[in-house]
Amino acid sequence: MQYFMYYRKKLALIRQGLVPAALVLLVILLAPRNLYGQKLYIFLPGEHLAIHIESQLGEYFSGIQIRAFSTFKDFKTIIENERPQGIITKREVVDHIKSFTVALHAQTKGSTTEPYYILSLGEPIQPSQISNKTIGIMDFLGRNDMKTLTVHLLGAEPLKISGVKKLEDLLSLITLDMVQGIITSANDYNFIKRQSKLDFKEARCKNPFSIAVYAADSVNTEISERVKKMPKDLMIFLGFEGWN
């Protein structure tokens, strides 16, 4: 049924003249039938809304149900109920989900981890100086687990950790003087610099986090191969350069 709906949608695009008929028919003929009805769920908190992730990846993963999430709570709950065949998220998230095995690691410049930075206004805040500071961070695991990860990231415990769900909220925290510093990944730092003209000072955190991983609940070479062969522009959209 899902394959039929996909086929009908492509025919509609042909009639509208939006997609060359030969290209669409080639995609339909080459698409593996055994992928239809399978699910790939994504949770990568950052600059892109869940609906934009679904829109960008939907065409390449035609026949596979793509669903993206904005919060860890929703992601974990739906996964436990619906059991997708594969997920793309951070390694630290997979460690909190049962029965999924990491198959691929995202990488940038040959590394599967990325540095994180403490951004502040005025003087830079070194990790060794945060014991009396209130720090903001993107919360992608829930308060208790995020506190543990933040302490590991910094190598020390801040006075207070203020978790937010969106990158824009990090900017609000520091703009409204609710925190002395905010923590962001190297990738998200680029987004923050585009969104704000604030003169941030930066200090590198002691430890990195994973960029992203693909994990499967069982042996699934079809989806794994599709993920591994994602076009370069889609991988860059998700915040990395390739898989290994």
Coordinates of N, CA, C and O in Angstrom, one line a residue, residues 44-49 52 138 167-168 187-188 190-191 194 237:
L44 N 18.1 14.6 16.1 CA 19.4 15.3 16.1 C 19.1 16.8 16.5 O 18.9 17.6 15.6
P45 N 19.1 17.1 17.8 CA 18.7 18.4 18.2 C 19.8 19.4 17.7 O 21.0 19.2 17.7
G46 N 19.3 20.5 17.1 CA 20.2 21.5 16.5 C 19.4 22.6 15.8 O 18.3 22.9 16.2
E47 N 19.9 23.1 14.7 CA 19.3 24.3 14.1 C 18.1 23.9 13.3 O 17.3 24.8 13.0
H48 N 17.9 22.6 12.9 CA 16.8 22.3 12.0 C 15.6 21.8 12.7 O 15.7 20.9 13.6
L49 N 14.4 22.3 12.3 CA 13.2 21.7 12.9 C 13.0 20.3 12.4 O 13.4 19.9 11.3
H52 N 11.6 20.0 8.9 CA 12.5 20.3 7.8 C 13.4 19.1 7.6 O 13.8 18.8 6.4
M138 N 22.0 22.8 25.5 CA 20.9 22.0 24.8 C 20.7 20.7 25.6 O 21.6 19.9 25.7
L167 N 18.1 25.8 20.0 CA 19.3 26.7 20.0 C 19.0 28.2 20.3 O 19.7 28.9 20.9
E168 N 17.8 28.6 19.7 CA 17.4 30.0 19.9 C 17.3 30.3 21.4 O 17.5 31.4 21.8
N187 N 29.5 22.5 15.5 CA 28.6 22.7 14.4 C 27.5 23.7 14.7 O 27.2 24.6 13.9
D188 N 26.9 23.7 15.9 CA 25.9 24.6 16.3 C 26.4 26.0 16.5 O 25.7 27.0 16.4
N190 N 28.3 27.6 14.6 CA 28.2 28.3 13.4 C 26.8 28.9 13.2 O 26.6 30.0 12.7
F191 N 25.8 28.2 13.6 CA 24.4 28.7 13.5 C 24.2 29.9 14.5 O 23.6 30.9 14.1
R194 N 25.6 33.0 13.1 CA 24.8 33.5 12.0 C 23.6 34.2 12.6 O 23.1 35.2 12.0
F237 N 23.8 18.7 5.6 CA 22.6 19.3 6.2 C 22.4 18.8 7.6 O 22.0 19.5 8.5

